[in-house]
Amino acid sequence: MKHLQISPAWFFTDGQGEQLDPRLFALLRAIHKQNKLTQAAEACGFSYRHAWNMLQHWEEFFGTPLIEKQRGRGSRLSPLGEKLLWAEQRVAARLEPQLESLSSEINLEIAHLLEGNKPVLRLHASHGYAVALLPKYIGELPLDLQYCSPADALSALARNACDIAGFHLPIGTAPALYRDYRKRLKPRSHRIIQFITRRQGLMLQAGNPLGVTGLADLAEIDLRFINRQAISGTRSLLDALLKEQAIPSANIKGFEQEEFTHSAVAAYIAANMADAGFGVEAAARQFGLDFIPLAQERYVMACHKQALNDPKFQEFLNIIRGEEFHAAVAQLPGYSSDDCGLVASVEDIFNNA
């Protein structure tokens, strides 16, 4: 079955109606990565002449350079080039969960039209890098993947609006989170599927110029913080860690500023709009940021016990237990797929926290 993917596109238009070529962003990304226009052009499939002409055209459009030549060190993005690149990446990062959920709905509608109604596995889950891999490895299994908060995912499972609810549990900390999630599950009727473990911590500008060493510095150093939305599991973990260390969030500049994904927080910092944020290591590495690990957590999935006998569940478990999926998770910094696909009781998960 073919899977369609939705991606955001920019249409920057001036007063005369001229639109910014979206291929420019690919070239800017490559220049930022390669630091040489020749290599960047090759990575984009452009000739050097075409890449140079494109840059010249849009430099005339904006009236200022997009790259800066460095003697003996190739090329680097100008301040405007960097702003354009980070703006594009922030848009993509912020819209990612909504677009992936919409893609899932559209793909299912097309599949129903072309292949008829097939049993669909409905997964409501907290957004994350490993979960986002599933549509690429799910094969022919129809998957309806909808991103939401952990609490909303578990509520959907309780009213049978989904088959699997994905959420994450900190290891050795945040007991209040355990109590909240535990009361939503019934030991006799629910089972827990182990998925992955991942590291969360502070994401900092490259080189850590402010010398941040831990959470306490967020309130003691004059820095700009970018937060996750209040209903997210990552925000709940951060709130718990701050409470454990008696750090008043009111003293953290920018604590009220929110983004909606790990990658959006990282992109915000990479764009020099903030100095620090909290999220997974994979997001920090994706955007070339420094990272201080502060917590490890298990990402798990709850389901009804009787559902495990359903063929589509067995197919799902075989996929996440497979070598191909494990190899993909291994490429994510700070992630581990140990015990992925192992089914446990509610007591096993919550009593051994």
Coordinates of C-alpha atoms in Angstrom, one line a residue, residues 133 136-139 318-331 337:
L133 CA 9.0 5.8 12.6
K136 CA 7.6 3.7 7.6
Y137 CA 7.9 0.2 9.0
I138 CA 4.3 -0.9 9.4
G139 CA 4.0 -2.5 6.0
N318 CA 6.1 -8.7 15.2
I319 CA 7.0 -5.4 13.5
I320 CA 8.2 -3.6 16.6
R321 CA 10.1 -6.7 17.6
G322 CA 11.8 -7.0 14.2
E323 CA 15.4 -6.2 13.5
E324 CA 14.6 -3.6 10.9
F325 CA 12.6 -1.5 13.3
H326 CA 15.2 -1.9 16.1
A327 CA 17.9 -0.8 13.7
A328 CA 16.0 2.4 12.9
V329 CA 15.5 3.2 16.6
A330 CA 19.2 2.6 17.2
Q331 CA 19.9 5.6 14.9
S337 CA 14.8 -0.6 21.8

